[in-house]
XYZ file of C-alpha atoms in Angstrom:
112
model
C 8.758 12.598 13.501
C 5.434 12.112 11.775
C 3.685 11.335 15.064
C 5.034 14.569 16.559
C 3.569 16.683 13.770
C 6.750 16.875 11.748
C 5.415 14.941 8.776
C 7.336 16.937 6.168
C 10.644 16.271 7.916
C 9.781 12.586 8.168
C 9.012 12.417 4.451
C 12.349 14.082 3.644
C 14.250 11.529 5.738
C 12.322 8.644 4.189
C 13.070 9.989 0.723
C 16.775 10.047 1.564
C 16.662 6.473 2.849
C 14.813 5.277 -0.264
C 17.276 7.087 -2.528
C 20.006 4.896 -1.058
C 17.919 1.698 -0.849
C 14.680 1.720 -2.835
C 13.669 -1.655 -1.412
C 13.963 -0.671 2.276
C 10.708 -2.188 3.535
C 10.522 -0.150 6.744
C 10.982 3.136 4.909
C 8.469 2.111 2.243
C 5.891 1.287 4.917
C 6.373 4.607 6.691
C 6.264 6.454 3.372
C 2.967 4.775 2.495
C 1.527 5.738 5.885
C 2.496 9.365 5.231
C 0.520 9.249 1.989
C -2.486 7.681 3.730
C -2.390 10.421 6.373
C -2.311 13.041 3.619
C -5.380 11.527 1.936
C -3.456 10.168 -1.040
C -4.441 6.490 -1.179
C -3.294 5.950 -4.772
C 0.292 6.836 -3.947
C 0.143 4.831 -0.730
C -1.099 1.769 -2.593
C 1.637 2.098 -5.227
C 4.228 1.992 -2.460
C 2.537 -0.893 -0.647
C 2.519 -2.948 -3.831
C 6.297 -2.372 -3.975
C 6.535 -3.654 -0.400
C 4.756 -6.849 -1.440
C 7.379 -7.406 -4.138
C 10.162 -7.326 -1.538
C 8.248 -8.776 1.416
C 5.165 -10.641 0.140
C 4.063 -11.772 3.603
C 4.504 -8.440 5.381
C 1.479 -8.227 7.669
C 1.606 -4.466 8.094
C 1.618 -3.866 4.333
C -1.244 -6.297 3.850
C -3.244 -4.625 6.602
C -2.672 -1.166 5.148
C -3.714 -2.352 1.695
C -6.926 -3.710 3.180
C -7.552 -0.437 4.991
C -7.196 1.463 1.728
C -9.496 -0.942 -0.106
C -12.157 -0.733 2.642
C -12.222 3.073 2.459
C -14.730 4.864 0.223
C -13.727 4.360 -3.426
C -11.061 1.913 -2.266
C -11.813 -0.627 -4.976
C -11.480 2.110 -7.589
C -8.088 2.999 -6.126
C -6.993 -0.627 -6.279
C -8.177 -1.141 -9.843
C -6.473 2.075 -10.895
C -3.147 1.138 -9.341
C -3.187 -2.459 -10.530
C -3.382 -1.258 -14.130
C -3.311 -4.165 -16.594
C -2.962 -6.611 -13.701
C -6.569 -5.732 -12.798
C -7.543 -7.814 -15.836
C -5.541 -10.811 -14.646
C -7.489 -13.510 -12.825
C -4.550 -14.687 -10.713
C -3.614 -11.129 -9.686
C -7.185 -10.344 -8.660
C -7.497 -13.641 -6.794
C -4.290 -12.852 -4.883
C -5.503 -9.361 -3.951
C -8.990 -10.651 -3.061
C -7.517 -13.226 -0.693
C -5.143 -10.663 0.784
C -7.845 -8.122 1.614
C -10.268 -10.802 2.846
C -7.678 -12.003 5.362
C -7.683 -8.484 6.840
C -11.424 -8.005 7.085
C -12.375 -6.566 3.698
C -14.800 -9.384 2.898
C -17.248 -7.393 0.745
C -14.404 -5.875 -1.232
C -12.859 -9.319 -1.649
C -16.083 -10.634 -3.169
C -16.175 -7.652 -5.543
C -12.627 -8.454 -6.719
C -13.599 -12.032 -7.557
């Protein structure tokens, strides 16, 4: 639906799916993409971090996180959404490795 220009309808369906199963990885991924397309990287990153809780090795989620971090102000978005975890060495090391693996080398260095 989103690809055919019916993004609002897609978001409504995804919301219904997530109401029934808040850990549905496929719905979470699509929901995060809808936020990216709407220029709302903070919300997208919040959702992608939830995906990592349920599917820590999900390649699509990791790639989308890296895309967000590589965008202008992406590191600010990440630090904002990590909250107190942004002060945690292990959390930052995990995120730095994750984004480096998907091409965000400069951003990875900044996280270390």
